[in-house]
Short mmCIF file of C-alpha atoms in Angstrom, two decimals:
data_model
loop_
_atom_site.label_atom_id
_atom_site.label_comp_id
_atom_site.label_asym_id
_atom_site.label_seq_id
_atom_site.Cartn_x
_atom_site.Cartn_y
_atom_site.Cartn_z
CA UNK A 136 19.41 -17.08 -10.02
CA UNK A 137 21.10 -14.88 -12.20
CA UNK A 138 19.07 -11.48 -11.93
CA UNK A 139 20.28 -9.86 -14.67
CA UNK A 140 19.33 -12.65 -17.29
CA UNK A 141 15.87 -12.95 -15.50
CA UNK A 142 15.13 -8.99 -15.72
CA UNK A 143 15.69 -9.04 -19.70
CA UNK A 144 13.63 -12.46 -20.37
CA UNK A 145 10.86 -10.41 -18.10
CA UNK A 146 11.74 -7.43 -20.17
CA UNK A 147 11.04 -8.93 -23.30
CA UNK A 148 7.77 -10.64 -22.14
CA UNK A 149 6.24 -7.32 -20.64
CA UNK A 150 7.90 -4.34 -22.41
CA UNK A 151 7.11 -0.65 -21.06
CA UNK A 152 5.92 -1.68 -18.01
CA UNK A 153 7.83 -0.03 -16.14
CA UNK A 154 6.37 0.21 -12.22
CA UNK A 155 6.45 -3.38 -12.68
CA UNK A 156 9.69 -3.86 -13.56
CA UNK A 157 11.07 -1.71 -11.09
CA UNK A 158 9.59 -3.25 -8.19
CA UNK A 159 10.21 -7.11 -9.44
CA UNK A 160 14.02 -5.69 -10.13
CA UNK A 161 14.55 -3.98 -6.32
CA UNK A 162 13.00 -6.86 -4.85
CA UNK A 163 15.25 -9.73 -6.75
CA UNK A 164 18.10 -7.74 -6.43
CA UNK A 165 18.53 -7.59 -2.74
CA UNK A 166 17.51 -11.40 -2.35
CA UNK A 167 19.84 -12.41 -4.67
CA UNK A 168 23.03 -13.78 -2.30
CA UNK A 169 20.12 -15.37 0.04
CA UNK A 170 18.43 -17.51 -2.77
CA UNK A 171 21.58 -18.46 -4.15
CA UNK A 172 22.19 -20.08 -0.94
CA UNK A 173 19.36 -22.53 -1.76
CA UNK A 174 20.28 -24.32 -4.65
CA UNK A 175 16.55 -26.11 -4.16
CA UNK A 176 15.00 -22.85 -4.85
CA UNK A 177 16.92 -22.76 -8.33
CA UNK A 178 15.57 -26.17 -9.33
CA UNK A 179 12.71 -25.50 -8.48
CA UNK A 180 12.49 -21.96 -10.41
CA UNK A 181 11.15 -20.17 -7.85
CA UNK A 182 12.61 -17.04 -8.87
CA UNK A 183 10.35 -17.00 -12.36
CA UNK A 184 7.54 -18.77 -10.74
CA UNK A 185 6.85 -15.75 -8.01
CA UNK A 186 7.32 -13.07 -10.49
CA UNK A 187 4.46 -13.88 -13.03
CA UNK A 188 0.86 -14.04 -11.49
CA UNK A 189 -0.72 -17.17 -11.43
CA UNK A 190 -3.61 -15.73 -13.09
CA UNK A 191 -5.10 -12.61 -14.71
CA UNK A 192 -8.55 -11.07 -15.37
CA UNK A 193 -9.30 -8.15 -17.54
CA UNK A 194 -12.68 -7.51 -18.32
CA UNK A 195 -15.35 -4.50 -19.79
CA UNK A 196 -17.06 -2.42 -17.41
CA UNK A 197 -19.99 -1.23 -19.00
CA UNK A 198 -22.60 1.51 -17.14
CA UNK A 199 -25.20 4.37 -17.53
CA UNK A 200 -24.24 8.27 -16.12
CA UNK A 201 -26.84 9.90 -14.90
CA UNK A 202 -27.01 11.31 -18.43
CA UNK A 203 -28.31 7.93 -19.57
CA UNK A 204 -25.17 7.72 -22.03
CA UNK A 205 -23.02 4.41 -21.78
CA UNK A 206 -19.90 4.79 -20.44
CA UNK A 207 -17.24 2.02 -20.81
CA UNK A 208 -14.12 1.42 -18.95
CA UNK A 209 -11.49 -1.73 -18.59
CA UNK A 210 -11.24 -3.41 -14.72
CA UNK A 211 -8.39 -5.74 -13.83
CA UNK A 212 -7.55 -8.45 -11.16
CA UNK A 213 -3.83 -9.67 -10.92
CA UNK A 214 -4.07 -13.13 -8.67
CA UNK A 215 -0.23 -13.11 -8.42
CA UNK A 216 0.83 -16.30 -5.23
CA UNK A 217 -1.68 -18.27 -3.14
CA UNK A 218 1.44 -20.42 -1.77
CA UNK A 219 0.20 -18.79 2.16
CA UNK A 220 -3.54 -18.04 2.15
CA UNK A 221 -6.03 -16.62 0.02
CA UNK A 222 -5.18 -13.48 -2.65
CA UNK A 223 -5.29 -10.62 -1.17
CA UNK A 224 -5.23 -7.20 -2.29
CA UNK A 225 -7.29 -3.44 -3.06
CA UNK A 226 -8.82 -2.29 -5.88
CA UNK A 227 -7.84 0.92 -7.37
CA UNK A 228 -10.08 3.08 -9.26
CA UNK A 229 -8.27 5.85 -10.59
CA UNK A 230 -7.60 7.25 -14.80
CA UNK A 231 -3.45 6.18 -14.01
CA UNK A 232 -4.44 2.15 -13.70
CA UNK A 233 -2.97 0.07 -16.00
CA UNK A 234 -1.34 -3.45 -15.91
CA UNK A 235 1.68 -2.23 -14.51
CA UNK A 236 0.86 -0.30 -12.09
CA UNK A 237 -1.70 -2.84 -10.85
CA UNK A 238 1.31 -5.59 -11.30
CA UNK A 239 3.64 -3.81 -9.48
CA UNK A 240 1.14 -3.42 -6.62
CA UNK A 241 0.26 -7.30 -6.79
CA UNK A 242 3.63 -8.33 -6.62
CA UNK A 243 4.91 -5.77 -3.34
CA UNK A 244 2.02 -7.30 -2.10
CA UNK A 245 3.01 -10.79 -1.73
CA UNK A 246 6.12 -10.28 0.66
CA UNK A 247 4.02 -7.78 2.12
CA UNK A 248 1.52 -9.90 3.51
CA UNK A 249 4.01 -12.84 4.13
CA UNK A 250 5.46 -10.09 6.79
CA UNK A 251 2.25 -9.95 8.64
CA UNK A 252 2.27 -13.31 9.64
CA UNK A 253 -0.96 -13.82 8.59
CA UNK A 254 -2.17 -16.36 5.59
CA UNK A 255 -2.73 -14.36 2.94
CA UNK A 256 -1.72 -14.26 -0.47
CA UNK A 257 -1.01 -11.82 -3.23
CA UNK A 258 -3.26 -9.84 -5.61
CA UNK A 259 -3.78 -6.31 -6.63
CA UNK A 260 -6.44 -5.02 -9.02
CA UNK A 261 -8.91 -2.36 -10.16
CA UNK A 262 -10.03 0.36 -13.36
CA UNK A 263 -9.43 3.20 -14.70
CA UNK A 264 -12.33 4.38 -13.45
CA UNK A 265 -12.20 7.90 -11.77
CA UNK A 266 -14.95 8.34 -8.88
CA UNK A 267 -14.35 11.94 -8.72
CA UNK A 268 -17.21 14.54 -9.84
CA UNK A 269 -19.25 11.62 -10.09
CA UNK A 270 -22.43 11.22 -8.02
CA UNK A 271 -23.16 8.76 -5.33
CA UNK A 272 -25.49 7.41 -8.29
CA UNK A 273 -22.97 6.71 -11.11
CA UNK A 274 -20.42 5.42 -8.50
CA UNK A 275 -22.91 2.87 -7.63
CA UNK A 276 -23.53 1.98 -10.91
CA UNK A 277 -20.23 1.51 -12.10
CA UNK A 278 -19.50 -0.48 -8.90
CA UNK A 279 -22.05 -3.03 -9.48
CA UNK A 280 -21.11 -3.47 -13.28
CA UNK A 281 -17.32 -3.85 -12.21
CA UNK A 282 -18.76 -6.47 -9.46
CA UNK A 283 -20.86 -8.70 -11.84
CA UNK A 284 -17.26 -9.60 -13.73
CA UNK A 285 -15.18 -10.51 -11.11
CA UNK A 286 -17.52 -11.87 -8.52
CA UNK A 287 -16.90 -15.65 -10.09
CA UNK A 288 -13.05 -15.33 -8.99
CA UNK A 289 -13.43 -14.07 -5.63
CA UNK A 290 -14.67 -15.36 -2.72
CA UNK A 291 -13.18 -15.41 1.22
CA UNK A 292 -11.00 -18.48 1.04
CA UNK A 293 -10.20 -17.35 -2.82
CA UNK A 294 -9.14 -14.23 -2.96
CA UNK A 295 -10.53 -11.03 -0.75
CA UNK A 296 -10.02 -7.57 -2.40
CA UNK A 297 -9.57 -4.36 -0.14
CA UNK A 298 -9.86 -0.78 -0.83
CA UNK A 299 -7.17 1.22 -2.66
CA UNK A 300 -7.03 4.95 -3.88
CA UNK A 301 -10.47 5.89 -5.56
CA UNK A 302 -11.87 2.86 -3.36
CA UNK A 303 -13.29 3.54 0.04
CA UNK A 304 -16.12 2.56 2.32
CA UNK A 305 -18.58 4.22 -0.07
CA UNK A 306 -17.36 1.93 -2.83
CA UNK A 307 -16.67 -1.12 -0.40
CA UNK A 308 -20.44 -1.06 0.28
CA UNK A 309 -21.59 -1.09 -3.32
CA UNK A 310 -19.35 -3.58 -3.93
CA UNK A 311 -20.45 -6.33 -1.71
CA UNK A 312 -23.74 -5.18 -1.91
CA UNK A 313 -23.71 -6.73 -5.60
CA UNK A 314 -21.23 -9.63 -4.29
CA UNK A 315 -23.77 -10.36 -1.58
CA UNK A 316 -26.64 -10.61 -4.24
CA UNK A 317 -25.38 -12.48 -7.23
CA UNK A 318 -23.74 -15.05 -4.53
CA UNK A 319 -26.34 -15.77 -2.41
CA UNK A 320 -24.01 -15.77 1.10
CA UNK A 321 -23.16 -13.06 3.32
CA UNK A 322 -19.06 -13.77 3.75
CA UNK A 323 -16.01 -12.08 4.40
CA UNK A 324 -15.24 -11.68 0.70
CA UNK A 325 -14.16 -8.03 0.80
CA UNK A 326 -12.58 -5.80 3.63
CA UNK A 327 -13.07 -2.00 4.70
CA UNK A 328 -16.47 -3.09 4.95
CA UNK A 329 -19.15 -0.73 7.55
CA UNK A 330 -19.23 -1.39 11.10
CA UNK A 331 -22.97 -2.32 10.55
CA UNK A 332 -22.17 -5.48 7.88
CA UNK A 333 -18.44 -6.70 9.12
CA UNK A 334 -15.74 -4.11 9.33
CA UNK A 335 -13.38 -3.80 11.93
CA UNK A 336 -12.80 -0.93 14.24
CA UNK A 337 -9.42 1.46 13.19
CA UNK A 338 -9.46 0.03 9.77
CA UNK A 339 -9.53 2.88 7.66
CA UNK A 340 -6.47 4.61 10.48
CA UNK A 341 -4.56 1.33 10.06
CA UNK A 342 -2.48 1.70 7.59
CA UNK A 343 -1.32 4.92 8.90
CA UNK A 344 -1.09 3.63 12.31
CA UNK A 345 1.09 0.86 12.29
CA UNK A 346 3.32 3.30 9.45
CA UNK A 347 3.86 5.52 12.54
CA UNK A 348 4.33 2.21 15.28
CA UNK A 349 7.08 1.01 12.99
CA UNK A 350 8.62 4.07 12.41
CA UNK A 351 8.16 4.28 16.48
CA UNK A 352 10.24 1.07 16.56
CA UNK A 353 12.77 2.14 13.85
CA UNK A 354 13.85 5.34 15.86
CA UNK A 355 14.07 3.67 19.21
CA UNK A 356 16.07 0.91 17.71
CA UNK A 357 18.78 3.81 16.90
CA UNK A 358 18.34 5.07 20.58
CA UNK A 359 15.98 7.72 19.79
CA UNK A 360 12.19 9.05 20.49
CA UNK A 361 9.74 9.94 18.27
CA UNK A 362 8.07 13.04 20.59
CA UNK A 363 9.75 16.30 19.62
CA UNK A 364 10.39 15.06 15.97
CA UNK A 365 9.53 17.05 13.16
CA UNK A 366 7.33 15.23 10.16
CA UNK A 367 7.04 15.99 6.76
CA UNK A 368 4.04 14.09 5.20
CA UNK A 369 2.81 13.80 0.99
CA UNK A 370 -0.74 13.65 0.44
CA UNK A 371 -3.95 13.83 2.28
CA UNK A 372 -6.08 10.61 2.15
CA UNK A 373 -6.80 8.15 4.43
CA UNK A 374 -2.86 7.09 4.84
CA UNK A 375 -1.73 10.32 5.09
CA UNK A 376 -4.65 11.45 7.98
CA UNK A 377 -4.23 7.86 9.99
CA UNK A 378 0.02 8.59 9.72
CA UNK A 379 -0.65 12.22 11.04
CA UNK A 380 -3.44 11.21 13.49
CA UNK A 381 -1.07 9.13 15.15
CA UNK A 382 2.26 10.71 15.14
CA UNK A 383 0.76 13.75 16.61
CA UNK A 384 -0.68 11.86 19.35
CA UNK A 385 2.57 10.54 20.45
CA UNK A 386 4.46 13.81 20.21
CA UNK A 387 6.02 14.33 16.83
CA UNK A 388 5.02 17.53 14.54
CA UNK A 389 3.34 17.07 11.58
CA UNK A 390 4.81 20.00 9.06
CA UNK A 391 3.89 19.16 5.99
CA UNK A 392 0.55 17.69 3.81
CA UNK A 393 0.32 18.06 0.14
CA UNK A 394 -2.15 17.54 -2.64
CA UNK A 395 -1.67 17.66 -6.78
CA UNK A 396 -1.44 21.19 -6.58
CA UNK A 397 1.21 21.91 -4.19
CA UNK A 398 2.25 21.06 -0.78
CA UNK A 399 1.49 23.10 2.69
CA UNK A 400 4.16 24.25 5.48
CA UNK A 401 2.52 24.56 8.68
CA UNK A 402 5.51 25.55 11.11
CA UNK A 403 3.01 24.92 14.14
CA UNK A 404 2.56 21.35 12.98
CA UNK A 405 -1.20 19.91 12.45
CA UNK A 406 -3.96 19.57 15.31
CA UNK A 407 -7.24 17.94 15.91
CA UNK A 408 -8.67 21.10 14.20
CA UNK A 409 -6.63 21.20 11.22
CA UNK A 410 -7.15 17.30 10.95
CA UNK A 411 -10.26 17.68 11.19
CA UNK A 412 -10.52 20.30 8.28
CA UNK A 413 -8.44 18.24 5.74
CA UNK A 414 -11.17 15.53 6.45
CA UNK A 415 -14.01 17.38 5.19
CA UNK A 416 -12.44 18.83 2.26
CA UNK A 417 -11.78 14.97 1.29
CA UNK A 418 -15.01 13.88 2.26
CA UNK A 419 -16.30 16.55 -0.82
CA UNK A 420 -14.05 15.00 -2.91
CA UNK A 421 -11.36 18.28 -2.91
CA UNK A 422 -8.31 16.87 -2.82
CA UNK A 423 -6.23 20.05 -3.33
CA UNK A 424 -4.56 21.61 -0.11
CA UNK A 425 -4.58 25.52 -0.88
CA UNK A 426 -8.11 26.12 0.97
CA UNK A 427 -5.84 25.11 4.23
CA UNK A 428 -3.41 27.76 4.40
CA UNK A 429 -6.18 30.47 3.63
CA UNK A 430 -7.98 28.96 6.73
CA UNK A 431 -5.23 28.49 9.44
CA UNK A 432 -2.90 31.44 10.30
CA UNK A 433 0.93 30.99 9.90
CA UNK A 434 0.45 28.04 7.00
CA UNK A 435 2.10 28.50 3.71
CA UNK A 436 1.25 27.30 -0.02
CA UNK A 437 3.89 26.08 -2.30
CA UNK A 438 2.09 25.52 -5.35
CA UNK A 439 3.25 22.88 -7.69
CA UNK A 440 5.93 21.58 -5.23
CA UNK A 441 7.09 18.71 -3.23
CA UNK A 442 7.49 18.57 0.35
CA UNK A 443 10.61 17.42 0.79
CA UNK A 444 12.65 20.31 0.08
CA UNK A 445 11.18 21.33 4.00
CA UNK A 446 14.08 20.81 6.37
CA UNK A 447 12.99 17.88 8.89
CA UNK A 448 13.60 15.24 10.97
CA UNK A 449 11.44 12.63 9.28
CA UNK A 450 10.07 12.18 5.98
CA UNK A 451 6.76 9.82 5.54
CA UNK A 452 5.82 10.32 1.57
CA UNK A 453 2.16 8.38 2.17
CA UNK A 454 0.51 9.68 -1.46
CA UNK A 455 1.59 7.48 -4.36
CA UNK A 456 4.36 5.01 -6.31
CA UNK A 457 7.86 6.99 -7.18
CA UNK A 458 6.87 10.54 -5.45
CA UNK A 459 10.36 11.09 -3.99
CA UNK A 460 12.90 11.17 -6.47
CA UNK A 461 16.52 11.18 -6.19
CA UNK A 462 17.07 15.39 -6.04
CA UNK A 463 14.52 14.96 -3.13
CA UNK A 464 16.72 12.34 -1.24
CA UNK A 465 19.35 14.49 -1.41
CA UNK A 466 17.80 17.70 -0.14
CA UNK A 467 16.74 15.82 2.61
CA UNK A 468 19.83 14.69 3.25
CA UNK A 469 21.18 17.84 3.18
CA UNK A 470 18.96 18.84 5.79
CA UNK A 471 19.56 16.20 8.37
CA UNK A 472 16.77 13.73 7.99
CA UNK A 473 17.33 11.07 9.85
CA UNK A 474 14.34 8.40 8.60
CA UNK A 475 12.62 7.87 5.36
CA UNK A 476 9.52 6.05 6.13
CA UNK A 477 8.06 5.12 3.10
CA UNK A 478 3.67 4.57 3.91
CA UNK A 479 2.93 4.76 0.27
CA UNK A 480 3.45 1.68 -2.06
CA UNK A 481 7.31 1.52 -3.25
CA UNK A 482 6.79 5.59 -2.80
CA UNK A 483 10.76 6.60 -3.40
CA UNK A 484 12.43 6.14 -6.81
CA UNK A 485 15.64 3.63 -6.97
CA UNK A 486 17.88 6.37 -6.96
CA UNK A 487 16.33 7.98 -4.07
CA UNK A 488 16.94 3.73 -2.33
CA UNK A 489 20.33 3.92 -3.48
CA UNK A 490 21.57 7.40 -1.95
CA UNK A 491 19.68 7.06 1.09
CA UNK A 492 21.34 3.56 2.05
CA UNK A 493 24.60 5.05 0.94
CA UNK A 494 24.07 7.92 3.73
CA UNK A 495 23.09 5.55 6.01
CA UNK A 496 19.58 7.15 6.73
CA UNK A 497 17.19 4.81 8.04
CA UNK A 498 14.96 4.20 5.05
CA UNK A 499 11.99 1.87 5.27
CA UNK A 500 10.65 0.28 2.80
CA UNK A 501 6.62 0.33 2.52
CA UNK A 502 5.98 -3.02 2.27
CA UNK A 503 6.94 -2.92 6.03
CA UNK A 504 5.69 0.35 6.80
CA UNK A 505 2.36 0.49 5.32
CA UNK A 506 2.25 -3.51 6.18
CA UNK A 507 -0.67 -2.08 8.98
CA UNK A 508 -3.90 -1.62 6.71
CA UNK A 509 -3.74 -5.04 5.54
CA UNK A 510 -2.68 -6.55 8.40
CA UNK A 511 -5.96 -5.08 9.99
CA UNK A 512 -7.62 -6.26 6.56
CA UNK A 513 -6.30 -9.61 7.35
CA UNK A 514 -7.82 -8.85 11.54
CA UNK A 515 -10.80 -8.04 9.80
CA UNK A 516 -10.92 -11.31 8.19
CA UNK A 517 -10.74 -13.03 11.05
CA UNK A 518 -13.35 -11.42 12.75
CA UNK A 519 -15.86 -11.98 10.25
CA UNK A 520 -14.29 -15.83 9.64
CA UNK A 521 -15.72 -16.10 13.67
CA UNK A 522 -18.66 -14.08 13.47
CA UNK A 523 -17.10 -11.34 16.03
CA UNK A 524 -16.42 -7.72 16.30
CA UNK A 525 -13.56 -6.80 18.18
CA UNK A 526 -12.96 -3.77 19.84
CA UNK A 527 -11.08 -0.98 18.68
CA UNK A 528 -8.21 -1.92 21.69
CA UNK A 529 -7.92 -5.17 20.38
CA UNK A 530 -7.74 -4.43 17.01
CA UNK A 531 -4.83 -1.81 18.00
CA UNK A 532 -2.85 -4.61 20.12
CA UNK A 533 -3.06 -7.06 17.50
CA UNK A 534 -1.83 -4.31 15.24
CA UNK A 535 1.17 -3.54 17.53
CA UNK A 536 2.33 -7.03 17.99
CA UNK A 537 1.91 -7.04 13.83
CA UNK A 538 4.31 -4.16 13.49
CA UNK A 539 7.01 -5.63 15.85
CA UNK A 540 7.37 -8.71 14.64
CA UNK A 541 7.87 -7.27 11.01
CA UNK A 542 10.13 -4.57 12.95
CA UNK A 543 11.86 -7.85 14.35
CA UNK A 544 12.34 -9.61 10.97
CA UNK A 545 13.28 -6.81 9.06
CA UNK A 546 16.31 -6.77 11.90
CA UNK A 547 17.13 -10.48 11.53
CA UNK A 548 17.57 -10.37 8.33
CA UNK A 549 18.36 -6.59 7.19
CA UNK A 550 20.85 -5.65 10.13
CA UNK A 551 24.70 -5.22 8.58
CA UNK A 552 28.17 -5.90 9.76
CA UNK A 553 28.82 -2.00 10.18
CA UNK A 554 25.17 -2.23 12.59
CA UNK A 555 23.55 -0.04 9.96
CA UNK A 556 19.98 -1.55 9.35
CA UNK A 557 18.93 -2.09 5.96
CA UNK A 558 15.53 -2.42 6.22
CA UNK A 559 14.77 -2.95 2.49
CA UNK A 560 17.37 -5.75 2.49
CA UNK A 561 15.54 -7.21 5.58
CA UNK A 562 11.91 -6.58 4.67
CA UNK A 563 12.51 -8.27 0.84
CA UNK A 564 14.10 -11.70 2.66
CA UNK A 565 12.24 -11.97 4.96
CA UNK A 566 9.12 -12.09 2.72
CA UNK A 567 10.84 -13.89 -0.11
CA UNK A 568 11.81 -16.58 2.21
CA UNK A 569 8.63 -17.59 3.78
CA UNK A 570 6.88 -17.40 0.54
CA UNK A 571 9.55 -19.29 -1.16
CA UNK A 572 9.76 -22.17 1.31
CA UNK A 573 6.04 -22.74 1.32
CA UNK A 574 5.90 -22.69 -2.27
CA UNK A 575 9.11 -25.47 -2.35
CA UNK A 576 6.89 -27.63 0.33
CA UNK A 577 3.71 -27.52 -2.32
CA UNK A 578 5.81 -28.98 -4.95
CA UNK A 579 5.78 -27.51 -8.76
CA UNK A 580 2.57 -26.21 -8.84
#
């Protein structure tokens, strides 16, 4: 595989799309030396095979607002590789979705789920639908029109779509709600489902969880602790709350939350309390973070800022693609950070990759990281596969032993002659590899 010649054939097929790109370019970059140790992986074409989905679906979503007016907006689904289990993705309603974006999250998510051990597959999709200001009415609405297009392609040994930004158990519900009606059956089709039709315990916490268990295992593999660390954390959703949740719990300080209109330095470091605040401004759809330092005593606003110009010990960006840009890798390494643990989806820019390696700062990638909510996605699979609900301790265990064995691959494979651990390096192979080799054993599909 030559990846430069691949990158500007899959420029010239998909121009401007850039999130894409970027991600498909980090990922064949650091397999590179590995595949070309597998000369039947070259004759085979794996390479172009895994970066083009195997099929995609865009499609009209037409509904009413309350003001009886037709609205119209564009959904997606991105099947991208199949080769382990069934697709497997969220959807994403938010105004910033567009092919790229939902590519770029479909094709992270292949060696993603490969980590988890489990069989799933690949596949990311969603609208540009905004649920925001809109009442519990039009969401429903729009979730049932965006349901009676893709229902035909979906189904719980096809493809099983999650929840995503803009997508949560409110929209979950409506979702299979229509699912459940136009298909007649009652299946595991979708996950982040309500305890009372088939979700699991801890999944909306998961993905923050196991970000914080790896992290956990990335500190103690460099001989240190977690408790007594110092966090500073982007966003305020359900990753960022399960990430703070958890590392608080086990002893670190939470600094740091942010929203679009600034970021928040809490010196004290978040509690149950001022958890418990952020929570109900989300759950009235206020996603700014201002209201926060007016409430707690001692918090400060930075309006229009980032979080990581905050000296501390460990940063966990947990809001959205490219939010920590090369200037903000190098403030924090100015200031001593010692991990990047990345909980949003490819959350640091290349540049950011690049100096942070070249520090030697433990950086890890999110497909690791976040690898927790869909591994719990996967857990909740299972469950409804056997017609069980497990409780919440057994989802967590099954989540820890997750974690540590993509902990332990990301060391077999990402762990350098120098004993620096590049857990990008290791994380990419490891996932390329298993998806690779069962795709080779399925013949030229």
């Amino acid at each position: 595989m030559n990846v430069k010649n691949l990158m500007a054939e899959l420029e010239r097929r998909h121009p401007g799309e850039n999130e894409y790109l970027q991600a498909v370019r980090e990922v064949l970059t650091t397999v590179e030396d590995t595949y070309n140790r597998h000369p039947e992986f070259e004759a085979a074409r794996i390479a172009e095979r895994i970066v083009e989905p195997d099929r995609s679906f865009t499609f009209k979503v037409v509904w009413v607002d309350d003001k009886g007016e037709v609205q119209v907006n564009t959904g997606y689904r991105f099947q991208f590789n199949n080769a382990i289990g069934p697709y497997k993705g969220g959807l994403r309603f938010h105004p910033s979705v567009n092919p790229s974006i939902l590519k770029f999250l479909g094709f992270e998510q292949i060696f993603k789920n490969a980590l988890t051990t489990l069989p799933m597959g690949g596949a990311k999709g969603g609208s540009d639908f905004n649920p925001k200001g809109k009442s519990e009415h039009e969401v429903m609405r729009f979730c049932q029109a965006f349901m009676t297009e893709l229902w035909r392609h979906i189904g719980p040994e096809t493809d099983v779509p999650a929840g995503d930004i803009g997508v949560g158990g409110r929209e979950i519900g409506y979702l299979y709600g229509m699912y459940r009606k136009l298909a007649r059956e009652n299946t595991g089709v979708l996950t982040g489902k309500g305890m009372t039709y088939g979700g699991s315990l801890i999944r909306p916490e998961a993905t923050g969880f196991g970000a914080v268990y790896f992290l956990k295992q990335m500190l103690e593999t460099a001989g240190k602790q977690l408790e007594g660390k110092t966090i500073a954390i982007s966003g305020f959703g359900n990753v960022a709350w399960g990430a703070a949740k958890k590392a608080t719990e086990l002893g670190a300080k939470v600094v740091t939350i942010s929203g679009p209109d600034g970021y928040i330095y809490d010196e004290a470091g978040l509690d149950e309390e001022k958890i418990a605040y952020m929570l109900e401004l989300r759950a009235s759809n206020n996603d700014v973070v201002e209201p926060y330092a007016k409430r707690f005593a001692g918090a400060k606003f930075f309006a229009g800022r980032k979080p990581w110009e905050v000296k501390v010990d460990i940063a966990m960006p947990c809001a959205t693609q490219n939010e920590l840009g090369g200037e903000d890798a190098k403030m924090l390494i100015a200031n001593g950070v010692q991990v990047v643990a990345e909980v949003s989806n490819m959350g640091c820019r290349p540049e950011a990759i690049d100096a942070l390696i070249e520090a030697k700062i433990l950086y890890g990638p999110g497909k690791a990281v976040n690898a927790g909510g869909v591994a719990t996605s996967g857990l909740e699979m299972t469950q409804n596969a056997q017609k069980l609900n497990w409780t919440a301790e057994e989802v967590d265990a099954r989540l820890h032993q997750i974690m540590s064995s993509i902990h332990a691959a990301c060391l077999q494979y990402g762990t350098e002659d120098d004993g620096y651990i590049n857990y990008m390096k290791g994380a990419n192979i490891a996932g390329f590899m298993k998806v690779a080799h069962s795709m080779l054993e399925q013949g030229i599909l």
